[in-house]
CSV table of C-alpha atoms in Angstrom, one decimal:
chain,number,residue,atom,x,y,z
A,1,UNK,CA,22.7,137.7,15.3
A,2,UNK,CA,19.0,138.3,14.8
A,3,UNK,CA,18.1,136.3,18.0
A,4,UNK,CA,20.7,138.4,20.0
A,5,UNK,CA,19.2,141.8,18.6
A,6,UNK,CA,15.9,140.6,19.5
A,7,UNK,CA,17.0,139.4,23.1
A,8,UNK,CA,18.9,142.9,23.6
A,9,UNK,CA,15.7,145.0,22.3
A,10,UNK,CA,13.5,142.9,24.9
A,11,UNK,CA,16.1,143.5,27.6
A,12,UNK,CA,15.9,147.1,26.9
A,13,UNK,CA,12.2,147.2,26.6
A,14,UNK,CA,11.8,145.4,30.0
A,15,UNK,CA,14.4,148.0,31.6
A,16,UNK,CA,12.5,150.9,30.1
A,17,UNK,CA,9.1,149.6,31.4
A,18,UNK,CA,10.7,148.6,35.0
A,19,UNK,CA,12.0,152.4,34.9
A,20,UNK,CA,8.6,154.0,34.0
A,21,UNK,CA,6.9,151.8,36.5
A,22,UNK,CA,9.4,153.0,39.1
A,23,UNK,CA,9.1,156.7,38.2
A,24,UNK,CA,5.4,156.4,38.3
A,25,UNK,CA,5.5,155.0,42.0
A,26,UNK,CA,8.1,157.7,43.1
A,27,UNK,CA,6.6,160.6,41.5
A,28,UNK,CA,2.9,160.0,41.6
A,29,UNK,CA,0.9,162.3,43.8
A,30,UNK,CA,-0.2,161.1,47.0
A,31,UNK,CA,-2.3,163.1,49.9
A,32,UNK,CA,0.0,164.0,52.7
A,33,UNK,CA,-1.1,161.5,55.7
A,34,UNK,CA,-1.4,163.3,59.0
A,35,UNK,CA,0.7,161.9,61.6
A,36,UNK,CA,0.7,162.2,65.4
A,37,UNK,CA,4.8,162.1,65.4
A,38,UNK,CA,7.8,162.5,63.5
A,39,UNK,CA,11.0,160.4,64.1
A,40,UNK,CA,14.0,162.5,64.7
A,41,UNK,CA,17.6,161.5,64.2
A,42,UNK,CA,20.2,163.8,65.9
A,43,UNK,CA,23.9,163.4,64.9
A,44,UNK,CA,25.4,164.4,68.4
A,45,UNK,CA,29.0,166.0,68.1
A,46,UNK,CA,31.8,165.8,70.6
A,47,UNK,CA,32.3,168.3,73.6
A,48,UNK,CA,30.3,171.3,73.4
A,49,UNK,CA,28.2,170.4,70.0
A,50,UNK,CA,26.3,168.2,71.8
A,51,UNK,CA,25.2,171.1,74.3
A,52,UNK,CA,24.5,173.2,71.5
A,53,UNK,CA,22.3,170.6,69.7
A,54,UNK,CA,20.5,169.7,73.0
A,55,UNK,CA,19.9,173.1,73.8
A,56,UNK,CA,18.2,173.6,70.2
A,57,UNK,CA,15.9,170.5,71.1
A,58,UNK,CA,15.0,171.7,74.5
A,59,UNK,CA,11.7,173.3,73.4
A,60,UNK,CA,10.5,170.7,71.0
A,61,UNK,CA,7.2,169.2,71.5
A,62,UNK,CA,6.3,165.5,72.1
A,63,UNK,CA,5.4,165.3,68.6
A,64,UNK,CA,9.0,164.6,67.7
A,65,UNK,CA,9.2,160.9,68.8
A,66,UNK,CA,10.8,158.7,68.9
A,67,UNK,CA,14.3,160.6,69.0
A,68,UNK,CA,17.2,158.6,67.8
A,69,UNK,CA,20.7,160.0,68.8
A,70,UNK,CA,23.9,159.0,67.3
A,71,UNK,CA,27.1,159.4,68.9
A,72,UNK,CA,30.7,158.2,68.9
A,73,UNK,CA,31.5,154.9,70.3
A,74,UNK,CA,34.2,156.5,72.5
A,75,UNK,CA,32.1,159.6,73.4
A,76,UNK,CA,30.8,158.8,76.9
A,77,UNK,CA,30.3,162.6,77.9
A,78,UNK,CA,28.0,163.1,75.0
A,79,UNK,CA,26.2,159.9,75.9
A,80,UNK,CA,25.6,161.1,79.7
A,81,UNK,CA,24.5,164.6,78.3
A,82,UNK,CA,21.7,163.2,76.2
A,83,UNK,CA,20.6,160.8,78.9
A,84,UNK,CA,20.5,163.8,81.3
A,85,UNK,CA,18.6,166.1,78.7
A,86,UNK,CA,16.3,163.3,78.3
A,87,UNK,CA,15.5,162.7,82.1
A,88,UNK,CA,15.0,166.2,82.5
A,89,UNK,CA,12.5,166.4,79.8
A,90,UNK,CA,10.5,163.6,81.1
A,91,UNK,CA,10.4,165.1,84.5
A,92,UNK,CA,9.1,168.3,83.1
A,93,UNK,CA,6.4,166.5,81.3
A,94,UNK,CA,5.1,163.6,83.7
A,95,UNK,CA,1.9,163.0,81.5
A,96,UNK,CA,4.2,161.4,78.7
A,97,UNK,CA,4.4,157.8,79.3
A,98,UNK,CA,8.1,157.4,79.1
A,99,UNK,CA,10.8,158.8,77.0
A,100,UNK,CA,11.1,157.7,73.9
A,101,UNK,CA,14.5,158.2,72.6
A,102,UNK,CA,17.4,155.7,71.8
A,103,UNK,CA,21.3,156.4,71.9
A,104,UNK,CA,23.0,154.5,68.9
A,105,UNK,CA,26.8,154.3,68.8
A,106,UNK,CA,29.0,154.2,65.7
A,107,UNK,CA,32.8,154.2,65.5
A,108,UNK,CA,34.1,157.5,65.4
A,109,UNK,CA,35.1,158.5,61.7
A,110,UNK,CA,38.6,160.4,63.0
A,111,UNK,CA,40.2,160.5,66.0
A,112,UNK,CA,41.8,163.8,67.1
A,113,UNK,CA,45.4,163.7,65.6
A,114,UNK,CA,45.1,160.7,63.4
A,115,UNK,CA,46.6,160.8,60.1
A,116,UNK,CA,44.5,161.9,57.1
A,117,UNK,CA,45.6,158.7,55.1
A,118,UNK,CA,44.3,156.5,57.8
A,119,UNK,CA,41.2,158.8,58.4
A,120,UNK,CA,40.0,157.6,54.8
A,121,UNK,CA,39.7,154.1,56.0
A,122,UNK,CA,38.3,154.8,59.4
A,123,UNK,CA,35.7,156.9,57.9
A,124,UNK,CA,34.7,154.4,55.4
A,125,UNK,CA,34.1,152.1,58.2
A,126,UNK,CA,32.1,154.5,60.1
A,127,UNK,CA,29.9,155.1,57.1
A,128,UNK,CA,29.7,151.5,56.2
A,129,UNK,CA,28.0,151.2,60.0
A,130,UNK,CA,26.1,154.2,59.7
A,131,UNK,CA,24.2,153.7,56.5
A,132,UNK,CA,22.3,150.5,57.8
A,133,UNK,CA,21.5,152.2,60.9
A,134,UNK,CA,19.9,155.3,59.2
A,135,UNK,CA,17.9,152.4,56.9
A,136,UNK,CA,16.9,150.9,60.2
A,137,UNK,CA,15.7,153.9,62.0
A,138,UNK,CA,14.0,155.5,58.9
A,139,UNK,CA,14.2,158.9,60.4
A,140,UNK,CA,11.5,161.8,59.1
A,141,UNK,CA,14.0,164.7,60.1
A,142,UNK,CA,17.8,164.4,60.4
A,143,UNK,CA,19.4,167.3,62.7
A,144,UNK,CA,23.1,167.9,63.3
A,145,UNK,CA,25.1,170.9,64.5
A,146,UNK,CA,27.4,172.5,61.9
A,147,UNK,CA,30.1,174.4,63.8
A,148,UNK,CA,31.9,176.9,61.6
A,149,UNK,CA,32.4,174.9,58.3
A,150,UNK,CA,34.6,176.6,55.7
A,151,UNK,CA,31.4,176.9,53.3
A,152,UNK,CA,30.0,179.8,55.4
A,153,UNK,CA,33.2,181.2,57.0
A,154,UNK,CA,31.8,184.8,56.4
A,155,UNK,CA,28.5,184.0,57.8
A,156,UNK,CA,28.4,181.4,60.8
A,157,UNK,CA,24.5,181.4,60.9
A,158,UNK,CA,24.1,180.2,57.2
A,159,UNK,CA,23.6,176.6,56.2
A,160,UNK,CA,26.0,175.3,53.5
A,161,UNK,CA,23.7,175.2,50.4
A,162,UNK,CA,21.1,176.9,51.8
A,163,UNK,CA,19.9,180.6,50.6
A,164,UNK,CA,18.7,181.6,54.1
A,165,UNK,CA,19.9,181.4,57.7
A,166,UNK,CA,18.4,179.3,60.4
A,167,UNK,CA,15.7,181.1,62.4
A,168,UNK,CA,14.9,183.4,59.7
A,169,UNK,CA,11.8,184.7,59.7
A,170,UNK,CA,9.9,183.2,62.9
A,171,UNK,CA,13.1,183.1,65.3
A,172,UNK,CA,13.1,179.2,65.2
A,173,UNK,CA,16.7,178.2,65.2
A,174,UNK,CA,15.7,174.8,63.5
A,175,UNK,CA,13.5,176.3,60.8
A,176,UNK,CA,15.1,174.9,57.8
A,177,UNK,CA,14.5,171.4,59.2
A,178,UNK,CA,10.6,172.2,59.4
A,179,UNK,CA,11.0,171.6,63.3
A,180,UNK,CA,8.8,174.6,64.2
A,181,UNK,CA,5.7,172.9,62.9
A,182,UNK,CA,5.8,169.2,62.5
A,183,UNK,CA,2.2,168.9,61.3
A,184,UNK,CA,1.8,171.7,59.2
A,185,UNK,CA,3.9,170.6,56.2
A,186,UNK,CA,2.2,167.3,55.6
A,187,UNK,CA,5.3,165.7,56.9
Protein backbone atom coordinates (compact mmCIF):
# COMPACT_ATOMS: atom_id res chain seq x y z
CA UNK A 1 0.00 0.00 0.00
CA UNK A 2 2.79 2.41 0.92
CA UNK A 3 4.70 1.52 -2.26
CA UNK A 4 1.65 2.26 -4.41
CA UNK A 5 1.28 5.69 -2.77
CA UNK A 6 4.94 6.49 -3.38
CA UNK A 7 4.62 5.36 -6.99
CA UNK A 8 1.45 7.46 -7.48
CA UNK A 9 3.15 10.51 -5.92
CA UNK A 10 6.19 10.05 -8.17
CA UNK A 11 3.98 9.74 -11.26
CA UNK A 12 2.05 12.87 -10.21
CA UNK A 13 5.27 14.80 -9.64
CA UNK A 14 6.59 13.71 -13.03
CA UNK A 15 3.33 14.74 -14.71
CA UNK A 16 3.49 18.17 -13.02
CA UNK A 17 7.12 18.56 -14.06
CA UNK A 18 6.30 17.70 -17.68
CA UNK A 19 3.34 20.11 -17.62
CA UNK A 20 5.52 22.89 -16.21
CA UNK A 21 8.21 22.31 -18.87
CA UNK A 22 5.57 22.28 -21.63
CA UNK A 23 4.02 25.52 -20.36
CA UNK A 24 7.44 27.16 -20.15
CA UNK A 25 8.27 26.15 -23.74
CA UNK A 26 4.91 27.33 -25.08
CA UNK A 27 4.59 30.54 -23.07
CA UNK A 28 8.22 31.72 -22.92
CA UNK A 29 8.62 35.05 -24.71
CA UNK A 30 10.51 34.88 -27.97
CA UNK A 31 11.61 37.67 -30.22
CA UNK A 32 9.66 37.67 -33.49
CA UNK A 33 11.71 36.37 -36.37
CA UNK A 34 11.37 38.49 -39.52
CA UNK A 35 10.18 36.44 -42.46
CA UNK A 36 10.35 36.96 -46.17
CA UNK A 37 7.06 35.16 -46.74
CA UNK A 38 4.03 33.69 -45.03
CA UNK A 39 2.33 30.46 -45.98
CA UNK A 40 -1.36 30.94 -46.73
CA UNK A 41 -4.07 28.27 -46.59
CA UNK A 42 -7.23 29.14 -48.52
CA UNK A 43 -10.34 27.01 -48.09
CA UNK A 44 -12.21 27.45 -51.37
CA UNK A 45 -15.96 26.98 -51.38
CA UNK A 46 -17.90 25.95 -54.42
CA UNK A 47 -19.69 28.14 -56.93
CA UNK A 48 -19.45 31.85 -56.34
CA UNK A 49 -17.55 31.47 -53.06
CA UNK A 50 -14.32 30.59 -54.88
CA UNK A 51 -14.66 33.66 -57.08
CA UNK A 52 -15.24 35.85 -54.03
CA UNK A 53 -12.21 34.57 -52.13
CA UNK A 54 -10.00 34.91 -55.23
CA UNK A 55 -11.21 38.48 -55.65
CA UNK A 56 -10.10 39.18 -52.09
CA UNK A 57 -6.70 37.60 -52.78
CA UNK A 58 -6.08 39.54 -56.03
CA UNK A 59 -4.01 42.28 -54.46
CA UNK A 60 -1.89 40.20 -52.12
CA UNK A 61 1.82 40.71 -52.42
CA UNK A 62 4.25 37.91 -53.19
CA UNK A 63 5.02 37.80 -49.47
CA UNK A 64 2.14 35.33 -49.17
CA UNK A 65 3.84 32.32 -50.58
CA UNK A 66 3.31 29.45 -50.89
CA UNK A 67 -0.44 29.57 -51.22
CA UNK A 68 -2.25 26.32 -50.47
CA UNK A 69 -5.82 25.95 -51.71
CA UNK A 70 -8.18 23.30 -50.39
CA UNK A 71 -11.03 22.29 -52.68
CA UNK A 72 -13.56 19.49 -52.65
CA UNK A 73 -12.53 16.50 -54.75
CA UNK A 74 -15.68 16.84 -56.87
CA UNK A 75 -15.25 20.60 -57.48
CA UNK A 76 -13.55 20.88 -60.87
CA UNK A 77 -14.78 24.44 -61.45
CA UNK A 78 -12.99 25.82 -58.36
CA UNK A 79 -9.79 24.05 -59.34
CA UNK A 80 -9.99 25.61 -62.79
CA UNK A 81 -10.67 29.07 -61.33
CA UNK A 82 -7.71 28.79 -58.97
CA UNK A 83 -5.34 27.66 -61.73
CA UNK A 84 -6.52 30.52 -63.96
CA UNK A 85 -6.16 33.01 -61.10
CA UNK A 86 -2.61 31.89 -60.38
CA UNK A 87 -1.69 31.96 -64.08
CA UNK A 88 -2.95 35.55 -64.43
CA UNK A 89 -1.07 36.46 -61.26
CA UNK A 90 2.13 34.97 -62.69
CA UNK A 91 1.63 36.80 -66.01
CA UNK A 92 1.20 40.11 -64.17
CA UNK A 93 4.47 39.64 -62.31
CA UNK A 94 7.03 38.07 -64.66
CA UNK A 95 9.85 38.77 -62.18
CA UNK A 96 8.52 36.02 -59.89
CA UNK A 97 10.38 32.78 -60.55
CA UNK A 98 7.28 30.60 -60.64
CA UNK A 99 3.88 30.75 -59.01
CA UNK A 100 4.21 28.86 -55.78
CA UNK A 101 0.79 27.44 -55.06
CA UNK A 102 -0.69 24.03 -54.44
CA UNK A 103 -4.23 22.73 -54.83
CA UNK A 104 -5.16 20.05 -52.31
CA UNK A 105 -8.30 18.00 -52.74
CA UNK A 106 -10.34 16.57 -49.89
CA UNK A 107 -13.68 14.76 -49.89
CA UNK A 108 -16.68 17.06 -49.72
CA UNK A 109 -18.17 16.96 -46.24
CA UNK A 110 -21.74 17.17 -47.49
CA UNK A 111 -23.21 16.88 -50.97
CA UNK A 112 -26.26 18.83 -52.07
CA UNK A 113 -29.46 17.10 -50.85
CA UNK A 114 -27.49 14.60 -48.77
CA UNK A 115 -29.34 13.47 -45.65
CA UNK A 116 -28.28 15.07 -42.38
CA UNK A 117 -27.71 11.68 -40.79
CA UNK A 118 -25.27 10.46 -43.42
CA UNK A 119 -23.59 13.88 -43.58
CA UNK A 120 -22.26 13.30 -40.06
CA UNK A 121 -20.20 10.37 -41.33
CA UNK A 122 -18.98 12.13 -44.48
CA UNK A 123 -18.04 15.23 -42.45
CA UNK A 124 -16.05 13.10 -40.01
CA UNK A 125 -14.30 11.42 -42.96
CA UNK A 126 -13.50 14.80 -44.50
CA UNK A 127 -12.13 16.07 -41.18
CA UNK A 128 -10.09 12.87 -40.78
CA UNK A 129 -8.29 13.74 -44.02
CA UNK A 130 -8.17 17.52 -43.42
CA UNK A 131 -6.32 17.56 -40.13
CA UNK A 132 -3.21 15.70 -41.38
CA UNK A 133 -3.17 17.95 -44.45
CA UNK A 134 -3.25 21.08 -42.30
CA UNK A 135 -0.51 19.65 -40.08
CA UNK A 136 1.63 18.84 -43.13
CA UNK A 137 1.13 22.27 -44.74
CA UNK A 138 1.57 24.20 -41.45
CA UNK A 139 0.10 27.48 -42.73
CA UNK A 140 0.86 30.82 -41.12
CA UNK A 141 -2.60 32.16 -42.08
CA UNK A 142 -5.90 30.47 -42.89
CA UNK A 143 -8.55 32.19 -45.02
CA UNK A 144 -12.02 31.11 -45.99
CA UNK A 145 -15.10 32.84 -47.33
CA UNK A 146 -18.02 32.80 -44.92
CA UNK A 147 -21.23 33.40 -46.83
CA UNK A 148 -24.22 34.50 -44.73
CA UNK A 149 -23.69 32.31 -41.65
CA UNK A 150 -26.54 32.41 -39.11
CA UNK A 151 -24.30 34.01 -36.44
CA UNK A 152 -24.14 37.27 -38.37
CA UNK A 153 -27.45 37.36 -40.14
CA UNK A 154 -28.08 40.99 -39.20
CA UNK A 155 -24.63 42.18 -40.35
CA UNK A 156 -23.30 40.21 -43.34
CA UNK A 157 -19.95 42.00 -43.09
CA UNK A 158 -19.10 40.85 -39.59
CA UNK A 159 -17.04 37.85 -38.63
CA UNK A 160 -18.60 35.36 -36.17
CA UNK A 161 -16.97 35.65 -32.77
CA UNK A 162 -15.34 38.95 -33.66
CA UNK A 163 -16.24 42.41 -32.47
CA UNK A 164 -15.15 44.13 -35.68
CA UNK A 165 -16.08 43.91 -39.30
CA UNK A 166 -13.62 42.96 -42.02
CA UNK A 167 -11.99 46.01 -43.47
CA UNK A 168 -12.76 48.17 -40.46
CA UNK A 169 -10.11 50.84 -40.26
CA UNK A 170 -8.13 50.78 -43.49
CA UNK A 171 -10.50 49.29 -46.05
CA UNK A 172 -8.66 45.96 -46.30
CA UNK A 173 -11.31 43.22 -46.59
CA UNK A 174 -9.10 40.65 -44.87
CA UNK A 175 -7.83 42.83 -42.03
CA UNK A 176 -8.92 40.31 -39.41
CA UNK A 177 -6.40 37.86 -40.84
CA UNK A 178 -3.46 40.31 -40.76
CA UNK A 179 -3.26 40.08 -44.54
CA UNK A 180 -2.74 43.78 -45.14
CA UNK A 181 0.87 43.76 -43.84
CA UNK A 182 2.44 40.36 -43.23
CA UNK A 183 5.73 41.67 -41.88
CA UNK A 184 4.37 44.40 -39.63
CA UNK A 185 2.96 42.12 -36.95
CA UNK A 186 5.93 39.87 -36.17
CA UNK A 187 4.15 37.02 -37.86
